[in-house]
Short mmCIF file of C-alpha atoms in Angstrom, two decimals:
data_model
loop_
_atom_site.label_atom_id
_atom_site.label_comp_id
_atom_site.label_asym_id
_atom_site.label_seq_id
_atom_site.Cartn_x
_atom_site.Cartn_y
_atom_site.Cartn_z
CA UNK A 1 72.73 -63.82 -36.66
CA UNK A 2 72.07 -66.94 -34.09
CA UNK A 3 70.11 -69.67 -34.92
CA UNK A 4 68.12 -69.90 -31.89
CA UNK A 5 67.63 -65.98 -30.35
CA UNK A 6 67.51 -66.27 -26.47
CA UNK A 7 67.05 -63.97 -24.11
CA UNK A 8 70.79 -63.26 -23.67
CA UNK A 9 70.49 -62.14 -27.10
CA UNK A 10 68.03 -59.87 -26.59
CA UNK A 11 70.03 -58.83 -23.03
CA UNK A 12 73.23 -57.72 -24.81
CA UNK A 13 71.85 -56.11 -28.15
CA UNK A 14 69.31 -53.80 -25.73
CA UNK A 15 73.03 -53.62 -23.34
CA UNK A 16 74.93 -52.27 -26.53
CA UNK A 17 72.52 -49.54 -27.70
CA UNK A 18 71.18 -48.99 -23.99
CA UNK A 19 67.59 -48.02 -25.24
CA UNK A 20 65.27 -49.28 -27.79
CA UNK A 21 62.72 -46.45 -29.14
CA UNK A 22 58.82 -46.41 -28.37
CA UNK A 23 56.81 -45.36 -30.69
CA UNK A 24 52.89 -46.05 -31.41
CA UNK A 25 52.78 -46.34 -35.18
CA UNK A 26 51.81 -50.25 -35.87
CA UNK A 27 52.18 -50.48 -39.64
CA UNK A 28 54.83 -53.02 -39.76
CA UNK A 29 55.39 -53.53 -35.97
CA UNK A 30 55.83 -51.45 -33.08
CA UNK A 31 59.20 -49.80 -33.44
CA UNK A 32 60.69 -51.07 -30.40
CA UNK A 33 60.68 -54.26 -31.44
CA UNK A 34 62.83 -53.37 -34.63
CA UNK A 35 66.29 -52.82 -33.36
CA UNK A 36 66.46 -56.65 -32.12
CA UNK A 37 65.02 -58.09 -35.49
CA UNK A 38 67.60 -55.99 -37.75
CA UNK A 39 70.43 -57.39 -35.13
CA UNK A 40 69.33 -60.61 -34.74
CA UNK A 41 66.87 -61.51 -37.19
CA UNK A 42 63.72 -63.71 -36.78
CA UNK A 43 62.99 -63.67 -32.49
CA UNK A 44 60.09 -63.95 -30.32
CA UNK A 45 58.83 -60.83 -29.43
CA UNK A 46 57.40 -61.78 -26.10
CA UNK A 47 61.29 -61.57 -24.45
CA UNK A 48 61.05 -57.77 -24.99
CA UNK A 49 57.06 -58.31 -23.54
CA UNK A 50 58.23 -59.88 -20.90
CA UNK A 51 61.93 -57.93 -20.19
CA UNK A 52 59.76 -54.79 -19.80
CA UNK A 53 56.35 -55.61 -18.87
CA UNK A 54 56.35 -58.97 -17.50
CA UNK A 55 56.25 -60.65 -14.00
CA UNK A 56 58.26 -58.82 -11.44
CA UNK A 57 61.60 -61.27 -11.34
CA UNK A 58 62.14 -61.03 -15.06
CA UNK A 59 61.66 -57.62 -15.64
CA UNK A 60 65.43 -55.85 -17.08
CA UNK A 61 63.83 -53.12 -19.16
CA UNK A 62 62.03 -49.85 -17.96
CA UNK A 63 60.04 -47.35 -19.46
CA UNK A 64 61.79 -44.24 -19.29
CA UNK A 65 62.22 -40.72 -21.33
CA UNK A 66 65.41 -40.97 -22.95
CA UNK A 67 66.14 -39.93 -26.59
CA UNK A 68 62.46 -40.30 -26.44
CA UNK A 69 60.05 -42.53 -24.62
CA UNK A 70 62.04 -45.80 -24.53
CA UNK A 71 62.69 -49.14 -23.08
CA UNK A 72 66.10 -48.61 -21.35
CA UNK A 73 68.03 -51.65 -18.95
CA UNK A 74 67.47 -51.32 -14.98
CA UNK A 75 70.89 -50.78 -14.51
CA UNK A 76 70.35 -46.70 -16.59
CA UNK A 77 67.79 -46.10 -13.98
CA UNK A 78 69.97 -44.33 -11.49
CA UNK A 79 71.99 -42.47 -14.84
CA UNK A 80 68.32 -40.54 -15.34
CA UNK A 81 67.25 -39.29 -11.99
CA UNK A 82 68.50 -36.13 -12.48
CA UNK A 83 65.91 -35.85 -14.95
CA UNK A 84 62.95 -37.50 -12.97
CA UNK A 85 64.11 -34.37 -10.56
CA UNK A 86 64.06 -31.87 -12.91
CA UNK A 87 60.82 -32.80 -13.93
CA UNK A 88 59.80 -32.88 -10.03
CA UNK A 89 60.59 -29.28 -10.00
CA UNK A 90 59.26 -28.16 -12.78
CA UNK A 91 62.04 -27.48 -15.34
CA UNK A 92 62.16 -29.02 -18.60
CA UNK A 93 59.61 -31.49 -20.57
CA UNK A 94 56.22 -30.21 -22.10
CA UNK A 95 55.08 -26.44 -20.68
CA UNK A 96 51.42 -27.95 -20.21
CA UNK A 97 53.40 -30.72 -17.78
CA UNK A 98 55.73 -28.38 -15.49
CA UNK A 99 52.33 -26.50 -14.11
CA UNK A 100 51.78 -30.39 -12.03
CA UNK A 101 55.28 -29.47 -10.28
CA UNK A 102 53.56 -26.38 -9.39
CA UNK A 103 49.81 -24.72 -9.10
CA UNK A 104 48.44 -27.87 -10.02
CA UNK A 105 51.03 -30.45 -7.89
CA UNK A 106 48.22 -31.15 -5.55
CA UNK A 107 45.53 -32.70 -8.29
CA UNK A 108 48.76 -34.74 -9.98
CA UNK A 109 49.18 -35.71 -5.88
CA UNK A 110 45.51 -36.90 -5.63
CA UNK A 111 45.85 -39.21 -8.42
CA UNK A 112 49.29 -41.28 -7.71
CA UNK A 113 47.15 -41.44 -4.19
CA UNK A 114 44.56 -43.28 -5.84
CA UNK A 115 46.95 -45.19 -7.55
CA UNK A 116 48.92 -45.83 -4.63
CA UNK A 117 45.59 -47.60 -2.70
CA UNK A 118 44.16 -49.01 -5.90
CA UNK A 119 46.73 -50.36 -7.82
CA UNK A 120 47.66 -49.73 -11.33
CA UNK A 121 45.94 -47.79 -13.59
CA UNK A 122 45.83 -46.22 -17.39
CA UNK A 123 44.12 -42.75 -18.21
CA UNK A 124 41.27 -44.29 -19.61
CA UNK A 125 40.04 -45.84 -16.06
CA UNK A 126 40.01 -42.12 -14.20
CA UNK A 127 36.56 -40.71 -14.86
CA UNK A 128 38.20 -37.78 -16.89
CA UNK A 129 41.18 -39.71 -18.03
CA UNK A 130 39.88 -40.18 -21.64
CA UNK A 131 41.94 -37.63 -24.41
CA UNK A 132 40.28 -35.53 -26.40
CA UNK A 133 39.81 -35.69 -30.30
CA UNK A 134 42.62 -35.24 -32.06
CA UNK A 135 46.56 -35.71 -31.28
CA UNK A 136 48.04 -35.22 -28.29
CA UNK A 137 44.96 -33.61 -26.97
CA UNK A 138 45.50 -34.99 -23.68
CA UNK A 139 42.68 -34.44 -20.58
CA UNK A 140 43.80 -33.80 -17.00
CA UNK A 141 44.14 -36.67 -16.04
CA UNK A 142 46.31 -37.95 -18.41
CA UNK A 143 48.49 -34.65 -18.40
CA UNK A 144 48.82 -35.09 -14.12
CA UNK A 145 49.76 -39.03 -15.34
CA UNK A 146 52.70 -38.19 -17.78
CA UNK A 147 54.08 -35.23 -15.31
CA UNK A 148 54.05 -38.24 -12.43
CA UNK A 149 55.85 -40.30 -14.75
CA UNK A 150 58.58 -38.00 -16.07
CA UNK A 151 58.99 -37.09 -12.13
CA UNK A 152 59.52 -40.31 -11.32
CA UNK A 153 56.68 -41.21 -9.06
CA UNK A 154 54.88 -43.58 -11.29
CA UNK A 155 55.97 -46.09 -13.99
CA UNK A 156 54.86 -48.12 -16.37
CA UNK A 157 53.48 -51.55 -14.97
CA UNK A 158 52.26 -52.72 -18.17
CA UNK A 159 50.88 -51.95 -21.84
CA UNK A 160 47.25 -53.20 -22.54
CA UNK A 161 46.55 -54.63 -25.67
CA UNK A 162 45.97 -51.42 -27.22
CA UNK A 163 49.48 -50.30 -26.06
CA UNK A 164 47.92 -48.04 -23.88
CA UNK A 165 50.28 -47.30 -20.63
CA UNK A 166 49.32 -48.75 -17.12
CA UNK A 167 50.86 -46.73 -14.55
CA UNK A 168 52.04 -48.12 -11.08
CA UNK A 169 53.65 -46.62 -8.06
CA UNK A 170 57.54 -46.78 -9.04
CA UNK A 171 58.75 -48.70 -5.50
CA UNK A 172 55.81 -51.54 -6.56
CA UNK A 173 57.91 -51.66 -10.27
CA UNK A 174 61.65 -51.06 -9.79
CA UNK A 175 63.14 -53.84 -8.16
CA UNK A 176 64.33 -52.43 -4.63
CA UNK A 177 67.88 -53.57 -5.39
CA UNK A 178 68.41 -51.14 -7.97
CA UNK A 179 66.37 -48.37 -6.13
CA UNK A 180 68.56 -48.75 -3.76
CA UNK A 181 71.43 -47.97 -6.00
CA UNK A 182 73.14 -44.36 -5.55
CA UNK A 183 72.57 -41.39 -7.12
CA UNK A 184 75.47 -40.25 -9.00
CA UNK A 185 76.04 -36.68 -9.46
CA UNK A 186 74.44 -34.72 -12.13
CA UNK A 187 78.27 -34.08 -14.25
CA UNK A 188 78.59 -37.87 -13.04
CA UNK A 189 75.35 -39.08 -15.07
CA UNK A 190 76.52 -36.88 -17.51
CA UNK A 191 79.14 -38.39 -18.48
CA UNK A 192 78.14 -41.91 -17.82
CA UNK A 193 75.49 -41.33 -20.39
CA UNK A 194 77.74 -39.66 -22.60
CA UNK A 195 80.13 -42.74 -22.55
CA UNK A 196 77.42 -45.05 -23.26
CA UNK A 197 76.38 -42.97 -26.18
CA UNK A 198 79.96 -43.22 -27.90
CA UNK A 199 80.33 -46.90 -26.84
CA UNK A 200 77.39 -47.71 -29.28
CA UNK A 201 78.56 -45.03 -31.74
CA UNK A 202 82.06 -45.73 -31.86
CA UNK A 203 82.85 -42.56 -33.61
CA UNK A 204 80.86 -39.04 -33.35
CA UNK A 205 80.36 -35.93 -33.12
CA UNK A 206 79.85 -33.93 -30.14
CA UNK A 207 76.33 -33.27 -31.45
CA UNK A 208 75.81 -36.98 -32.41
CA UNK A 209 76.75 -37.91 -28.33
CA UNK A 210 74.40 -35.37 -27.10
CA UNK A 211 71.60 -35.94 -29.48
CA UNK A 212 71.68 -40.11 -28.22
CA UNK A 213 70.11 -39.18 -24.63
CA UNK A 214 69.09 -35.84 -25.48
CA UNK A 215 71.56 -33.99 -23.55
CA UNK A 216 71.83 -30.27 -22.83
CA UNK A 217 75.00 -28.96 -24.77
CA UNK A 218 76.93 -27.76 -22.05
CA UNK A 219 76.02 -30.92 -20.36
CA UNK A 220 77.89 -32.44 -23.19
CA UNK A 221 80.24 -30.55 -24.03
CA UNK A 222 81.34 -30.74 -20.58
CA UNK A 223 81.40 -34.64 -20.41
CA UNK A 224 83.10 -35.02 -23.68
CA UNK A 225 86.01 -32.97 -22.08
CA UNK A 226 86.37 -35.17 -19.22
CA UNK A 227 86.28 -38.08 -21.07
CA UNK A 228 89.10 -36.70 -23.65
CA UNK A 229 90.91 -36.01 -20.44
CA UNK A 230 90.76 -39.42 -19.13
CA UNK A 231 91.40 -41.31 -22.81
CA UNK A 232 87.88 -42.94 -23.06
CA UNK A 233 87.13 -40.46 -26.08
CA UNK A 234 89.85 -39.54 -28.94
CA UNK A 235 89.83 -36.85 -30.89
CA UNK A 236 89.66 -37.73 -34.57
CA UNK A 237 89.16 -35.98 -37.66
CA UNK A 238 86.53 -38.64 -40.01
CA UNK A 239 87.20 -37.45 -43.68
CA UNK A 240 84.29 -35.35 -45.08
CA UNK A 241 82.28 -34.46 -42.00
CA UNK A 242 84.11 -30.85 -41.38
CA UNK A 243 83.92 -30.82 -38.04
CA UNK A 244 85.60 -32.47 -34.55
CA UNK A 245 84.79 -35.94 -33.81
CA UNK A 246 85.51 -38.57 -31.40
CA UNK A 247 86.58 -42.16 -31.56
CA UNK A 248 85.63 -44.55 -28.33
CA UNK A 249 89.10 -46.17 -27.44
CA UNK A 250 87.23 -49.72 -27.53
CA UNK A 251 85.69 -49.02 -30.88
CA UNK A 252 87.19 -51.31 -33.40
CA UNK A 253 87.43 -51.10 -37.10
CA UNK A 254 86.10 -54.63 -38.77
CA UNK A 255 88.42 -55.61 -42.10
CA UNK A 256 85.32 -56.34 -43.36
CA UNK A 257 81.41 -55.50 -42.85
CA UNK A 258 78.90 -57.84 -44.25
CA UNK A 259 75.69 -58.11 -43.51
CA UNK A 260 71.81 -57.17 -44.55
CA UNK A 261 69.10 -55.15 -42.60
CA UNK A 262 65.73 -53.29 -42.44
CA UNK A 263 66.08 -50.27 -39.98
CA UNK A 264 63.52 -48.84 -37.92
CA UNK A 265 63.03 -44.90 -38.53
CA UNK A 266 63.85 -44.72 -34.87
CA UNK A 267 67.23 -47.55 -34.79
CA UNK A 268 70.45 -45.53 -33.34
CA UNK A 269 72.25 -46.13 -36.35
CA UNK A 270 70.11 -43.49 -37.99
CA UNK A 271 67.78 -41.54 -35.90
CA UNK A 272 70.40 -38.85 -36.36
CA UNK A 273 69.29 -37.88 -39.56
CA UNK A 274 72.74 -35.28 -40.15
CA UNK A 275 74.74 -38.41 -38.62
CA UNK A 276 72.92 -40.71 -41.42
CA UNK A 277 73.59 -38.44 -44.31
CA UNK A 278 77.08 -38.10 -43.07
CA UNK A 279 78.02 -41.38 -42.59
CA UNK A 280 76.46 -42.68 -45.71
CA UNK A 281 75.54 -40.19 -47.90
CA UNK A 282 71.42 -40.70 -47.11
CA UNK A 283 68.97 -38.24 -46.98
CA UNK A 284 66.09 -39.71 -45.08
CA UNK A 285 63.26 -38.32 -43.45
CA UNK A 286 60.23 -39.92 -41.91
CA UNK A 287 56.58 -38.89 -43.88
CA UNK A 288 53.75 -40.26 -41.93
CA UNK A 289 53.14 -36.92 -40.70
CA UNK A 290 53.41 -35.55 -44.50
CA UNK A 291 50.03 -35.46 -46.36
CA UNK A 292 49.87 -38.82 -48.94
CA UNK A 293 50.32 -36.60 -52.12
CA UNK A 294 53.09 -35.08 -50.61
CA UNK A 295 55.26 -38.49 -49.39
CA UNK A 296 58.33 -38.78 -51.86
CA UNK A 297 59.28 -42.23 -50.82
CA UNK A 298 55.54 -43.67 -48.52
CA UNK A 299 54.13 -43.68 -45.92
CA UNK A 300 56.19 -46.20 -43.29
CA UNK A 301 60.12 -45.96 -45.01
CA UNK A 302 62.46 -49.00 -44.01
CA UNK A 303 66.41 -48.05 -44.52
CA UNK A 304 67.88 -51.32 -46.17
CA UNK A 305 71.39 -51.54 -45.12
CA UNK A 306 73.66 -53.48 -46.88
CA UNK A 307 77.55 -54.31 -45.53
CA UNK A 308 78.39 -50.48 -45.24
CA UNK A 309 75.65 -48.99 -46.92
CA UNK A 310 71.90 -48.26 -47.16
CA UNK A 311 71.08 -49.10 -50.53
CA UNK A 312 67.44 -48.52 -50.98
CA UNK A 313 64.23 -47.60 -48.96
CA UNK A 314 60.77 -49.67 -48.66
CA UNK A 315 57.62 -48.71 -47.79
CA UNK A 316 56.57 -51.55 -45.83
CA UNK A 317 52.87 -52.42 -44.12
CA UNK A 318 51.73 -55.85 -42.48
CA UNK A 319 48.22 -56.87 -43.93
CA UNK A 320 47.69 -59.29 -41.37
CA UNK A 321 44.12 -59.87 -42.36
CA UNK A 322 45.52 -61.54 -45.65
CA UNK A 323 48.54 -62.41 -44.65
CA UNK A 324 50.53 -60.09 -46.52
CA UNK A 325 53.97 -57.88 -46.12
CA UNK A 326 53.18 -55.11 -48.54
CA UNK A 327 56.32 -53.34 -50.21
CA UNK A 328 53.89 -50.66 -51.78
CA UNK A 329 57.20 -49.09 -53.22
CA UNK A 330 60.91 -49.87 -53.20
CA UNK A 331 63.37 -47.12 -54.28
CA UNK A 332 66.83 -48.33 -54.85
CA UNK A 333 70.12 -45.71 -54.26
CA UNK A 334 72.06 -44.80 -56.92
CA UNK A 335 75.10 -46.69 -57.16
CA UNK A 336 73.64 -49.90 -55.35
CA UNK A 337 75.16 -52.89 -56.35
CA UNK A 338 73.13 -55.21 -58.71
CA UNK A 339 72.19 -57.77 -55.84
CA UNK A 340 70.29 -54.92 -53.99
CA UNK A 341 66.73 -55.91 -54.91
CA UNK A 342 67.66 -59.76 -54.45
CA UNK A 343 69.40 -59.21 -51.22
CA UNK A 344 66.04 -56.74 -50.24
CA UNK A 345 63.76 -59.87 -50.94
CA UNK A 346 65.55 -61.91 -48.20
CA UNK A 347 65.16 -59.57 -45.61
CA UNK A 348 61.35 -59.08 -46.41
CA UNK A 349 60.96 -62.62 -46.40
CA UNK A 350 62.66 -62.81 -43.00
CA UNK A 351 60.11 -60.11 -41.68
CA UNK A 352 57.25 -61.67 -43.19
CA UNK A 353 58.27 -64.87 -41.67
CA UNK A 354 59.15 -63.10 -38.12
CA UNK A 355 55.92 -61.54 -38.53
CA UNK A 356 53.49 -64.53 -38.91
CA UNK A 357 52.67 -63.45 -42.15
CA UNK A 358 52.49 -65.90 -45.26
CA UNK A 359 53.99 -63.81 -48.43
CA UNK A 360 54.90 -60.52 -49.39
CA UNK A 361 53.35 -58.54 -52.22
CA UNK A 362 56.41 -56.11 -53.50
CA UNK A 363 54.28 -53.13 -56.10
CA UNK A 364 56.76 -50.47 -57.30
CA UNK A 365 60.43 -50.80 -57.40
CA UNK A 366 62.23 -47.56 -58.53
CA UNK A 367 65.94 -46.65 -59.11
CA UNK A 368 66.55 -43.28 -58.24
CA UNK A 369 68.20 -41.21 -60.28
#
């Protein structure tokens, strides 16, 4: 890890995995922010602020749907037009969305017009724009809003302090210079995408390169074939996984891997949950949406990787009112070495620290069996 993280740092890790996850939940920290940390350690969050949602000139991040809603570099924006068309026509995405393309394109039309004269805007500043109770119970407005922004019309300008997505015209966000860039083909993007997917992965399945931008599987399976053809992607057979996989000819095999981390639920290395389990043996699921006497392992679950394994699990929260990372249970793997809980300390020191917060209060630690 560097000293002193900059934002060339920041540049290349968000280069190498070519998205970094959104997601809402603020337990520990907002998951996009996660990937860097567990790369780099301790870094000031406000270069991702300001990569994605800053002034104009130093903007290299966009908001875009991906693998899911996700903070991608300018340079994938022409890679995902096919799908910002798509979603112009009305194909794919949410059923409640594609009517906007449709019987309802002229009320989605009305709003990016008031956008367009009034500047930016969130849901909560149209009249109706406010959700309903409950999740995902999203009003008009907001439904004619996300259909815009899958379609490509609008982006995201900024997020307010409650995260909450202010939408723009996209010519007043995307630099014209990569606007301007062409369109590839659809097989074209395709494969790009594909290519970028094994580049971070090194080796995979066919599933595991679809799965990393969410892919059709012809769309894949199509790409993969081209890129077999043309010796980007080698056919391998990984010991233990029972089925085809492919190795990226720059992929490179360390001698050695050493190294700690806390994972995000939503880092590459293991959003794949069949990938996760097959490359190390991990069963891991996600349980905030699991009632609380129902969660095996809590409530916010941190992989702990250590050199070429994940070792144990914590369920971390940030008491920022007191100052406090609580561990409110640690569950170490069978089989992890004896330095596990030691070498689990560091790293949620390091958070703590990254985190502004003053200690951390560790309650249950338990080996399973």
């Amino acid at each position: 890890m560097p000293e002193t993280v900059g934002t060339h740092h920041l540049r290349r890790t968000v280069d190498m995995l070519s998205l970094h996850q959104i997601d809402s939940v603020n337990v520990a920290v907002r998951a996009h922010y996660l990937p860097a940390f567990s790369r780099l350690g301790s870094y000031d969050r406000a270069l991702i602020d300001r990569a994605a949602w800053g002034p104009k000139r130093e903007r290299r991040l966009f908001e875009y749907w991906a693998h899911e809603a996700s903070l991608l570099p300018m340079a994938l924006y022409p890679l995902l037009r096919w799908r910002m068309a798509q979603a112009d026509r009305g194909e794919g995405g949410w059923t409640s969305l594609r009517r906007f393309a449709t019987e309802r394109r002229g009320a989605a039309e009305a709003v990016l017009a008031r956008i367009r004269s009034q500047g930016p805007m969130a849901a909560s500043d149209f009249e109706d724009g406010k959700s309903r109770s409950g999740w995902w119970e999203w009003g008009d407005t907001k439904q004619a809003l996300e259909w815009l922004f899958r379609a490509g019309h609008v982006t995201t300008a900024t997020r307010r302090g409650s995260f909450e997505r202010v939408y723009d015209v996209t010519e007043r966000v995307i630099p014209a210079a990569i606007r301007d860039l062409p369109t590839p083909s659809d097989a074209d993007a395709f494969r790009a995408l594909t290519e970028r997917a094994a580049r971070t992965l090194g080796v995979a399945t066919e599933t595991d390169l679809r799965d990393y931008f969410r892919l059709k599987p012809e769309a894949a399976r199509a790409s993969v074939a081209a890129l077999v053809e043309d010796g980007v992607l080698i056919p391998v057979a990984v010991a233990g996984w029972g089925r085809s996989a492919y190795l990226h000819r720059d992929a490179r095999r360390p001698r050695r891997i050493a190294g700690a981390a806390l994972l995000a639920p939503f880092d590459p290395l293991i959003w794949e949950r069949a990938r996760t389990e097959r490359l190390f043996d991990f069963h891991y699921r996600i349980e905030i949406y699991v009632p609380a006497e129902k969660r095996r392992h809590g409530y916010y679950v941190l992989p702990f990787l250590l050199d070429d394994r994940i070792v144990a699990r914590v369920d971390v929260k940030a008491d920022r009112q007191a100052g406090k990372l609580l561990a409110h249970r640690v569950t170490v793997e069978p089989g992890a070495p004896a330095e596990t809980v030691e070498r689990l300390g560091i790293e949620l020191r390091r958070m703590a620290g990254w985190l502004g917060l003053d200690e951390i209060a560790v309650g249950v630690v338990v080996h399973a069996e």
